[in-house]
Amino acid sequence: MPITRKRQIIKSETDIIVALSKLRTMLEGVGFGELQISSSVTAASELLRNIEKYAGSGWVQFDVMTDSRGPYLEFTATDHGPGIADPEQAMADHFSSSGTLGLGLPGVKRMVDDFTLSSDIGVGTTASFKLWKG
Amino acid sequence: MTVRESGVMQDPKSNNPSDGTETAFNIIDGRLIVTLHPKDDDFYFDSLCDDVSFALGKSGCGVLIMDATHLELIDDWDFQRLRRVIDVAALMGTKTIIAGVRPGVAASIVELGCDIGGFSTALNLKSALRFADTEIGP
Amino acid sequence: MTDVIVSSTGTRSTTKDAATLLKQFRITDADLDLVRQFGDKIRPKIDAFVDQFYVWLAEQPFKYEFFMDDAHVQEVRTQQTKYWHDFFDAKIDDDFVETRRHIGRVHAKIELPLDIYMAAMNNCLENCVDVLMADEEPGNERQRTLLAIAKLMHFDEMITADTYSQVTNEVMLEQSKSMIEMSTPVTAIWDDILMLPLVGIIDSKRALDITARVLEEIGRTQSSCFILDISGVAIIDTAVANYLIKITKACRLMGCEPLISGLSPAIAQTIVNLGIDVGTIQTTGNLREALKHAFDHVGMTVTEK
Ligand SMILES: Nc1ncnc2c1ncn2[C@@H]1O[C@H](COP(=O)(O)OP(=O)(O)OP(=O)(O)O)[C@@H](O)[C@H]1O
Ligand SMILES: [Mg+2]
């Protein structure tokens, strides 16, 4: 059962900042710990910055849900950008097509519980993850 | 610490080391000090490596201090030349200190993603000499 | 221009009353009469028009679907139907203007893009034309009615859009203001020791600004140690980490030793999880430790009296 739900268009750095602060407020509201919040918000930041950087625009949706393991964050970021030619390569440490650290996607994978990345060339990219509170 | 003028070495390229357009070489306390100038021709950084290695070989200095106070701009190419000087000096057993790098130059070097290992830095010539005394020794 | 007020925030805003606005849009009583008369014909069809709009909306790229959150669709529909009834009642007074301003504010609040709103207006205009064309009235009369409807629609759109942009600008201004307020000056806390407590969110623009200021200050004061306290920074992701690494590298190049303090346990773990190599940058958990390092670096010891 969804406790809260937020959806937002991402087309600028300001949108990212707004989305991240909404996310933080939401997680604080349901009593996530500092590490979970830090991991969630950082992971979210990585995915949204990638949207802004590589696709130009996209949108984000996040809910706090509850299952037998307790409350968890469900986060999805989608864009209709160029897509990722080689997702496996993109998930590797230090791979970057823009000369930055190349740690975003692999970092997200290390920080969250269920990370999925699906991408089609010319269609777009969807990245989602879950992170349990407990 | 004493800063003592122990003789000005003859510039390998010029008879007049103080005319400000050529690289000035000085030796203070057994440290070879090179004052970098804004490049006014493309050969400046190119010939720098030859000049410095020649001066190092002749003087036997164990410390090379490059004073960058007068450098206001640097590009990828220039920095590659400087790197060569540092690498050649290292092979000759000389430690390099770069002194007085200006804010804009520091920012460009970082933005260019240059390799900034293998040398020490100092705020200015004075602290470079002090650093050489305390951290490297005579 | 007298009809546009530039407020202190720099945002354009229409604060004129209904009468002034009507005059500005050259909407006469005769126009309003025509709209009302036409309204009698179109009113029974409004429900169908609204339905049609949702069919159109469903055909749009899926990213628009979320504005019509299931729970709210019914509510939005009711509002939309009322909107058109109000429109064809054509009673344009200050209350009407205020209602339209309210709609603009609501749209801005739920971040409904203006293109959706404009498309909905356009849809309605098309429907009106269809109804008019099927009408028995003489051509001249129909054209005058169409003109009156178009004028009133532009009038309506202007108020809504203007309020919308006003609210959006205010939000943006608020955000940039809090960003600017967050930037604390680089201060020399001791001879040779500079410090900058970073607070808030670091974006690319701010990162550049901070780097430039820090480097300038090192050059000016010839400080040999710089403490960057990040305990107030909301997020350290790879991009921010990259900025921090760049700042510290540039500091080093200038001959100034950088220290990063205030890494909370959560942030420290996040940085490790991201896989960021902070290299040889000296980091500490709190400012106190950083100060100790700094004093040590500049060759001072702090002793109790
Ligand atoms: N939404 C996206 N659309 C298209 N390509 C993407 C997208 N997200 C990531 N990529 C590709 O995957 C690569 C790896 O992404 P990742 O976030 O791991 O590193 P980065 O963005 O290059 O650097 P960093 O995030 O460390 O600053 C990117 O360089 C880019 O080529
Ligand atoms: Mg990235």
XYZ file of C-alpha atoms and ligand atoms in Angstrom:
609
model
C 0.000 0.000 0.000
C 1.569 3.305 -0.988
C 2.093 5.702 1.883
C 3.093 8.639 -0.252
C 3.839 9.211 -3.879
C 5.796 11.858 -5.724
C 6.243 12.324 -9.433
C 8.143 15.042 -11.154
C 9.569 16.129 -14.464
C 13.351 16.524 -14.543
C 14.648 19.046 -17.013
C 17.139 21.113 -15.062
C 19.474 21.032 -12.122
C 16.854 22.954 -10.127
C 14.311 20.176 -10.751
C 16.829 17.691 -9.409
C 17.386 19.727 -6.279
C 13.647 20.024 -5.715
C 13.090 16.285 -6.264
C 15.917 15.347 -3.920
C 14.695 17.546 -1.136
C 11.183 16.101 -1.558
C 12.705 12.639 -1.349
C 14.680 13.477 1.772
C 11.628 14.999 3.485
C 9.567 11.949 2.595
C 12.139 9.504 3.979
C 12.631 11.531 7.134
C 8.860 11.505 7.539
C 8.710 7.720 7.593
C 11.688 7.449 9.922
C 14.468 6.199 7.638
C 17.912 6.264 9.285
C 20.709 8.651 8.270
C 22.580 6.020 6.268
C 19.448 4.900 4.397
C 18.560 8.501 3.646
C 22.081 9.320 2.548
C 22.218 6.218 0.326
C 18.767 6.820 -1.176
C 19.269 10.494 -1.865
C 22.754 9.943 -3.270
C 21.552 7.103 -5.503
C 18.641 9.265 -6.647
C 21.017 12.138 -7.318
C 23.236 9.924 -9.495
C 20.318 8.709 -11.617
C 18.757 12.154 -12.009
C 22.066 13.812 -12.839
C 22.602 11.181 -15.510
C 19.188 12.046 -16.971
C 20.044 15.724 -17.045
C 23.511 15.081 -18.427
C 22.842 12.412 -21.043
C 19.141 12.618 -21.917
C 18.368 16.279 -21.265
C 15.068 15.561 -19.589
C 13.005 12.802 -18.089
C 10.905 12.137 -15.080
C 11.083 10.595 -11.685
C 8.651 8.800 -9.436
C 9.140 7.608 -5.914
C 6.893 5.943 -3.370
C 7.334 4.540 0.085
C 5.694 1.121 0.123
C 5.379 -1.571 2.749
C 5.776 -5.325 2.464
C 6.602 -8.166 4.843
C 10.103 -6.741 5.334
C 8.649 -3.399 6.356
C 8.658 0.008 4.669
C 10.829 0.536 1.617
C 11.533 3.204 -0.941
C 10.701 2.447 -4.547
C 12.411 4.803 -6.952
C 12.195 5.032 -10.736
C 13.901 7.458 -13.091
C 12.990 7.412 -16.781
C 14.103 9.317 -19.821
C 13.586 9.275 -23.579
C 17.209 10.074 -24.281
C 19.728 8.291 -26.494
C 19.839 5.136 -24.358
C 22.946 3.262 -23.280
C 24.730 1.264 -25.966
C 26.397 -1.156 -23.587
C 24.684 -1.286 -20.174
C 27.219 -3.753 -18.835
C 30.042 -1.378 -19.648
C 28.094 1.537 -18.147
C 27.750 -0.429 -14.910
C 31.501 -0.972 -14.659
C 33.549 1.116 -12.237
C 35.245 4.101 -13.846
C 33.482 3.847 -17.188
C 32.351 7.283 -18.296
C 31.587 8.688 -21.709
C 31.944 12.211 -20.348
C 35.283 12.060 -18.597
C 33.918 12.172 -15.046
C 34.521 9.573 -12.353
C 32.268 6.928 -13.927
C 31.152 5.726 -10.525
C 27.499 6.792 -10.633
C 25.758 3.646 -11.843
C 28.065 1.111 -10.168
C 27.895 3.205 -6.993
C 24.103 3.143 -7.024
C 24.174 -0.629 -7.405
C 26.370 -0.926 -4.326
C 24.176 1.349 -2.227
C 20.658 0.092 -2.860
C 18.759 -3.171 -2.581
C 17.303 -3.990 -6.006
C 18.814 -2.043 -8.836
C 17.579 -2.520 -12.372
C 18.699 -0.670 -15.457
C 16.965 -1.100 -18.782
C 17.869 0.889 -21.809
C 17.105 0.846 -25.528
C 19.105 2.777 -28.067
C 17.076 5.694 -29.351
C 14.208 4.924 -26.981
C 15.482 5.810 -23.562
C 16.597 4.555 -20.200
C 14.781 3.482 -17.074
C 16.605 2.915 -13.823
C 14.892 1.838 -10.641
C 15.791 0.646 -7.207
C 14.352 -0.284 -3.850
C 15.792 0.345 -0.440
C 14.336 -1.110 2.729
C 14.210 0.892 5.895
C 15.116 -1.987 8.209
C 66.840 29.889 7.186
C 69.234 31.874 5.113
C 68.579 32.878 1.597
C 71.877 33.631 0.080
C 72.790 34.530 -3.446
C 75.469 32.031 -4.296
C 76.171 33.216 -7.751
C 74.043 33.602 -10.825
C 74.612 30.953 -13.385
C 75.113 31.890 -16.950
C 71.900 31.398 -18.857
C 72.560 28.774 -21.504
C 70.740 30.777 -24.136
C 71.410 34.323 -23.266
C 74.254 36.466 -22.112
C 71.860 38.712 -20.293
C 69.830 36.648 -17.854
C 67.938 39.577 -16.467
C 66.319 40.887 -19.615
C 63.072 39.225 -18.551
C 62.232 37.528 -21.808
C 64.388 34.453 -21.410
C 64.263 31.833 -18.739
C 66.238 33.040 -15.754
C 68.328 30.487 -13.913
C 69.556 31.147 -10.417
C 71.149 28.971 -7.844
C 70.319 29.691 -4.232
C 71.622 27.419 -1.492
C 72.273 24.697 -4.044
C 68.712 24.808 -5.417
C 68.277 25.491 -9.100
C 65.622 28.136 -9.479
C 63.913 28.643 -12.796
C 61.577 31.559 -13.262
C 58.880 30.654 -15.741
C 57.669 33.361 -18.084
C 54.494 33.690 -20.038
C 55.344 32.082 -23.333
C 55.914 34.611 -26.047
C 56.832 32.020 -28.624
C 56.075 28.374 -29.163
C 59.644 27.314 -28.579
C 59.787 28.564 -25.033
C 58.407 25.493 -23.272
C 59.995 23.246 -25.875
C 63.492 24.440 -25.164
C 62.837 24.639 -21.414
C 63.480 20.920 -20.946
C 66.853 21.084 -22.688
C 67.867 24.221 -20.841
C 66.853 22.935 -17.430
C 68.403 19.500 -17.804
C 71.586 21.102 -19.056
C 71.648 23.465 -16.070
C 70.888 20.633 -13.659
C 73.673 18.517 -15.093
C 76.143 21.345 -14.900
C 75.224 22.519 -11.409
C 74.482 19.161 -9.800
C 71.555 20.673 -7.879
C 69.339 18.129 -6.117
C 66.358 20.437 -6.005
C 64.683 22.240 -8.873
C 62.338 25.078 -8.038
C 60.171 26.399 -10.830
C 58.683 29.739 -9.982
C 55.333 30.081 -11.763
C 54.411 33.474 -10.307
C 54.514 35.147 -13.707
C 52.494 32.501 -15.514
C 48.932 33.629 -16.013
C 47.771 31.036 -18.480
C 48.612 27.471 -19.210
C 47.256 24.991 -21.691
C 47.460 21.253 -22.068
C 50.478 21.470 -24.351
C 52.416 23.760 -22.023
C 51.736 21.509 -19.082
C 52.940 18.451 -21.007
C 56.229 20.310 -21.579
C 56.478 21.138 -17.889
C 55.768 17.517 -17.062
C 58.673 16.494 -19.258
C 60.952 18.833 -17.336
C 59.755 17.305 -14.046
C 60.126 13.733 -15.324
C 63.599 14.386 -16.729
C 64.636 16.080 -13.471
C 63.333 13.094 -11.505
C 65.428 10.740 -13.629
C 68.437 12.882 -12.801
C 67.645 12.429 -9.118
C 66.312 15.947 -8.689
C 63.157 16.806 -6.744
C 60.938 19.468 -8.265
C 58.988 22.113 -6.413
C 56.615 24.385 -8.301
C 56.056 27.657 -6.530
C 53.537 30.465 -6.826
C 50.984 28.835 -9.111
C 48.214 31.355 -9.698
C 44.539 30.539 -9.072
C 43.586 30.510 -12.756
C 46.549 28.330 -13.675
C 45.790 25.876 -10.850
C 42.149 25.650 -11.918
C 43.074 25.068 -15.580
C 45.562 22.345 -14.775
C 42.909 20.519 -12.745
C 40.212 21.077 -15.393
C 42.531 19.730 -18.069
C 42.824 16.563 -16.015
C 46.617 16.678 -16.077
C 48.730 14.268 -14.046
C 49.854 16.276 -11.063
C 51.978 13.668 -9.347
C 55.725 13.642 -8.890
C 56.354 17.173 -7.717
C 55.820 19.319 -4.666
C 54.235 22.736 -4.555
C 54.746 25.870 -2.522
C 52.859 29.123 -2.141
C 55.837 31.192 -3.260
C 59.548 31.084 -3.781
C 60.262 31.764 -0.140
C 58.197 28.861 1.118
C 59.616 26.675 -1.631
C 63.113 27.338 -0.289
C 61.943 26.705 3.258
C 60.246 23.504 2.140
C 63.434 22.393 0.427
C 65.360 22.999 3.640
C 62.980 21.237 6.013
C 61.553 18.423 3.884
C 64.312 17.614 1.446
C 67.483 18.710 3.178
C 70.706 20.050 1.753
C 3.585 50.205 -20.481
C 1.166 51.021 -17.749
C -0.681 47.751 -17.687
C 2.289 45.692 -16.644
C 3.637 46.002 -13.171
C 7.169 44.955 -12.526
C 7.285 43.888 -8.948
C 10.329 44.096 -6.740
C 11.084 40.468 -7.525
C 11.326 41.320 -11.190
C 8.316 39.222 -12.088
C 5.689 40.567 -14.412
C 2.354 40.536 -12.773
C -1.089 41.664 -13.698
C -2.584 43.227 -10.670
C -5.172 45.252 -12.532
C -8.833 44.794 -11.782
C -11.345 43.165 -14.103
C -12.579 46.426 -15.677
C -9.056 47.543 -16.645
C -8.200 44.152 -18.056
C -11.403 43.985 -20.106
C -10.630 47.369 -21.540
C -7.105 46.326 -22.362
C -8.366 43.265 -24.205
C -11.077 45.384 -25.859
C -13.795 43.093 -24.606
C -17.094 44.986 -24.741
C -20.426 44.248 -23.103
C -21.658 43.305 -26.563
C -18.887 40.687 -26.751
C -19.880 39.258 -23.396
C -23.508 39.129 -24.520
C -22.510 37.163 -27.586
C -20.522 34.702 -25.476
C -23.484 34.257 -23.130
C -25.896 33.696 -25.992
C -23.556 31.154 -27.512
C -23.148 29.616 -24.065
C -26.792 28.573 -24.070
C -26.070 26.413 -27.093
C -22.829 24.927 -25.952
C -23.560 24.314 -22.277
C -25.232 20.899 -22.805
C -22.155 19.762 -24.709
C -19.520 20.738 -22.150
C -19.395 17.296 -20.516
C -18.736 15.669 -23.870
C -15.978 18.205 -24.599
C -14.262 17.481 -21.336
C -14.410 13.744 -22.083
C -12.879 14.391 -25.449
C -10.021 16.286 -23.825
C -9.126 13.257 -21.728
C -9.123 11.064 -24.808
C -6.676 13.515 -26.366
C -4.596 13.574 -23.190
C -4.370 9.778 -23.114
C -2.889 9.856 -26.617
C -0.042 12.089 -25.474
C 3.419 10.725 -24.587
C 3.093 8.841 -21.342
C 5.006 11.364 -19.326
C 1.857 13.448 -19.154
C -0.215 10.703 -17.619
C 1.037 11.427 -14.162
C -0.599 14.782 -13.994
C -3.855 12.913 -14.017
C -3.255 10.855 -10.941
C -6.167 8.387 -10.721
C -7.416 9.753 -7.433
C -7.502 13.294 -8.771
C -8.956 12.774 -12.223
C -12.527 13.070 -11.011
C -11.756 16.210 -9.041
C -9.921 17.800 -11.966
C -12.804 16.958 -14.300
C -15.309 18.606 -12.018
C -13.132 21.705 -11.854
C -12.710 21.743 -15.600
C -16.455 21.506 -16.208
C -17.028 24.351 -13.787
C -14.325 26.347 -15.558
C -16.222 26.207 -18.839
C -19.579 26.947 -17.266
C -18.042 30.036 -15.660
C -16.531 30.947 -18.977
C -19.811 30.891 -20.892
C -21.614 32.675 -18.061
C -19.277 35.523 -19.045
C -19.689 37.434 -15.810
C -16.320 39.101 -15.747
C -15.765 40.807 -12.424
C -12.939 40.896 -9.912
C -14.140 37.584 -8.470
C -13.828 35.956 -11.875
C -10.287 37.287 -12.263
C -9.412 36.004 -8.812
C -10.793 32.536 -9.682
C -8.597 32.464 -12.764
C -5.570 33.570 -10.735
C -6.324 30.769 -8.325
C -6.317 28.289 -11.205
C -2.923 29.568 -12.306
C -1.598 29.115 -8.794
C -2.980 25.579 -8.562
C -1.475 24.652 -11.935
C 1.874 25.995 -10.832
C 1.640 24.131 -7.547
C 0.930 20.774 -9.144
C 3.493 21.626 -11.839
C 1.033 21.153 -14.666
C 2.868 22.287 -17.762
C 1.408 25.279 -19.557
C 1.298 23.374 -22.834
C -1.336 21.029 -21.412
C -3.427 23.967 -20.252
C -3.088 25.767 -23.580
C -3.917 22.565 -25.463
C -7.085 22.207 -23.379
C -8.061 25.791 -24.243
C -7.350 25.124 -27.880
C -9.468 21.997 -27.794
C -12.359 24.034 -26.523
C -11.900 26.700 -29.153
C -12.051 24.028 -31.826
C -15.219 22.643 -30.327
C -16.766 26.112 -30.259
C -15.955 26.609 -33.914
C -17.524 23.266 -34.763
C -20.712 24.239 -32.960
C -20.724 27.680 -34.583
C -20.295 26.256 -38.052
C -23.305 24.054 -37.610
C -25.269 27.130 -36.564
C -28.154 28.710 -38.446
C -27.051 32.286 -37.775
C -25.858 34.538 -40.606
C -22.102 34.531 -41.293
C -21.457 38.019 -39.891
C -23.053 37.192 -36.592
C -21.053 33.962 -36.305
C -17.779 35.757 -36.940
C -18.551 38.312 -34.269
C -19.358 35.530 -31.824
C -16.141 33.715 -32.685
C -14.130 36.871 -32.158
C -15.786 37.470 -28.805
C -15.018 33.911 -27.681
C -11.420 34.160 -28.854
C -10.925 37.463 -27.032
C -12.322 36.102 -23.826
C -10.202 32.977 -24.129
C -7.030 34.990 -24.564
C -8.075 37.086 -21.603
C -8.518 33.928 -19.564
C -5.254 32.368 -20.693
C -3.368 35.551 -19.969
C -4.471 35.654 -16.337
C -3.798 31.969 -15.742
C -0.456 31.909 -17.541
C 0.676 35.119 -15.939
C -0.116 33.874 -12.463
C 1.543 30.596 -13.338
C 4.791 32.204 -14.378
C 4.669 34.524 -11.416
C 4.439 31.617 -8.981
C 7.117 29.644 -10.818
C 9.438 32.630 -10.778
C 8.837 33.197 -7.105
C 9.699 29.574 -6.370
C 12.851 29.843 -8.449
C 13.814 33.104 -6.858
C 13.278 31.611 -3.436
C 15.521 28.713 -4.366
C 18.316 30.792 -5.787
C 18.070 33.146 -2.836
C 18.535 30.357 -0.363
C 21.462 29.141 -2.461
C 23.121 32.510 -2.383
C 22.482 32.863 1.323
C 24.119 29.510 1.778
C 27.426 30.678 0.347
C 29.593 31.640 3.268
C 32.737 33.607 2.639
C 36.128 32.003 2.821
C 37.652 33.315 6.031
C 41.117 33.335 7.484
C 40.535 31.770 10.890
C 44.195 31.999 11.840
C 47.406 33.232 10.283
C 47.973 30.873 7.371
C 44.720 28.952 7.881
C 41.666 29.491 5.676
C 38.307 27.919 6.253
C 35.072 27.528 4.332
C 32.051 25.871 5.907
C 29.937 24.576 3.026
C 26.208 24.436 3.574
C 23.365 23.254 1.387
C 23.324 21.804 -2.058
C 26.342 22.001 -4.320
C 25.455 22.303 -7.982
C 27.832 22.818 -10.864
C 27.502 26.604 -10.823
C 28.111 26.862 -7.122
C 31.051 24.463 -7.309
C 32.760 26.670 -9.885
C 32.058 29.737 -7.815
C 33.421 28.155 -4.654
C 36.567 26.917 -6.387
C 37.290 30.339 -7.836
C 36.781 32.091 -4.510
C 38.884 29.623 -2.534
C 41.785 29.832 -4.994
C 41.649 33.633 -5.120
C 41.699 33.773 -1.359
C 44.686 31.403 -1.132
C 46.535 33.581 -3.626
C 45.643 36.747 -1.763
C 46.360 35.623 1.796
C 49.143 33.149 0.953
C 47.670 30.750 3.483
C 49.334 27.389 3.704
C 46.324 25.456 4.934
C 42.674 25.336 3.851
C 39.896 23.611 5.769
C 36.742 22.767 3.863
C 34.022 21.761 6.290
C 31.307 19.761 4.559
C 29.175 18.815 7.550
C 26.389 21.039 6.234
C 26.371 19.632 2.717
C 23.165 17.768 1.958
C 24.385 15.330 -0.670
C 27.796 14.033 -1.627
C 27.352 12.174 -4.889
C 29.965 11.461 -7.545
C 29.537 14.891 -9.076
C 30.029 16.696 -5.749
C 32.893 14.384 -4.848
C 34.459 15.247 -8.172
C 34.182 18.969 -7.377
C 35.731 18.425 -3.960
C 38.598 16.460 -5.476
C 39.165 19.226 -8.012
C 39.150 21.963 -5.377
C 41.660 20.101 -3.254
C 43.893 19.350 -6.238
C 43.943 23.002 -7.280
C 44.694 24.004 -3.678
C 47.656 21.661 -3.598
C 48.940 23.029 -6.880
C 49.029 26.449 -5.312
C 51.037 25.083 -2.410
C 48.226 25.136 0.116
C 47.364 22.002 2.077
C 43.661 21.100 1.845
C 41.788 19.414 4.689
C 38.190 18.230 4.402
C 36.346 18.034 7.670
C 32.869 17.091 8.817
C 32.372 13.721 7.159
C 29.469 12.187 9.045
C 29.445 8.385 9.386
C 26.595 8.156 6.861
C 28.379 10.347 4.316
C 31.668 8.504 4.834
C 29.933 5.172 4.188
C 28.178 6.580 1.137
C 31.467 7.793 -0.324
C 33.026 4.361 0.206
C 29.982 2.666 -1.355
C 30.192 4.929 -4.359
C 33.763 3.725 -4.739
C 35.294 7.180 -4.693
C 39.017 7.261 -4.067
C 39.767 10.392 -2.100
C 43.440 9.674 -2.656
C 45.761 11.543 -0.380
C 43.256 14.178 0.711
C 43.314 14.533 4.461
C 39.762 14.076 5.793
C 38.437 14.224 9.324
C 35.142 13.499 11.034
C 34.887 16.823 12.743
C 36.212 20.323 12.611
C 38.209 19.910 15.811
C 40.423 17.220 14.295
C 40.879 19.312 11.173
C 41.978 22.287 13.258
C 44.530 20.131 15.031
C 45.929 19.013 11.685
C 45.957 22.571 10.442
C 47.840 23.942 13.446
C 50.258 21.086 13.135
C 50.753 21.877 9.469
C 51.536 25.526 10.070
C 53.863 24.522 12.888
C 51.814 25.508 15.914
C 50.629 23.630 18.938
C 47.587 24.410 21.014
C 48.133 23.884 24.713
C 45.870 24.354 27.695
C 46.709 27.136 30.076
N 20.227 8.152 -18.612
C 21.262 7.865 -19.425
N 21.136 7.997 -20.777
C 22.184 7.717 -21.597
N 23.392 7.286 -21.167
C 23.585 7.124 -19.846
C 22.534 7.413 -18.905
N 23.008 7.147 -17.670
C 24.279 6.734 -17.823
N 24.638 6.715 -19.121
C 25.934 6.258 -19.681
O 26.537 5.395 -18.737
C 27.830 5.875 -18.384
C 28.127 5.562 -16.941
O 27.288 6.326 -16.078
P 27.778 6.662 -14.610
O 26.738 7.463 -13.927
O 28.197 5.387 -13.966
O 29.086 7.516 -14.847
P 29.217 9.029 -15.348
O 27.892 9.689 -15.344
O 29.928 9.023 -16.634
O 30.157 9.676 -14.260
P 29.782 10.043 -12.734
O 28.351 9.639 -12.519
O 30.718 9.268 -11.891
O 29.981 11.498 -12.632
C 27.789 7.355 -18.697
O 29.064 7.874 -18.962
C 26.887 7.390 -19.932
O 27.605 7.105 -21.096
Mg 26.660 9.684 -13.612
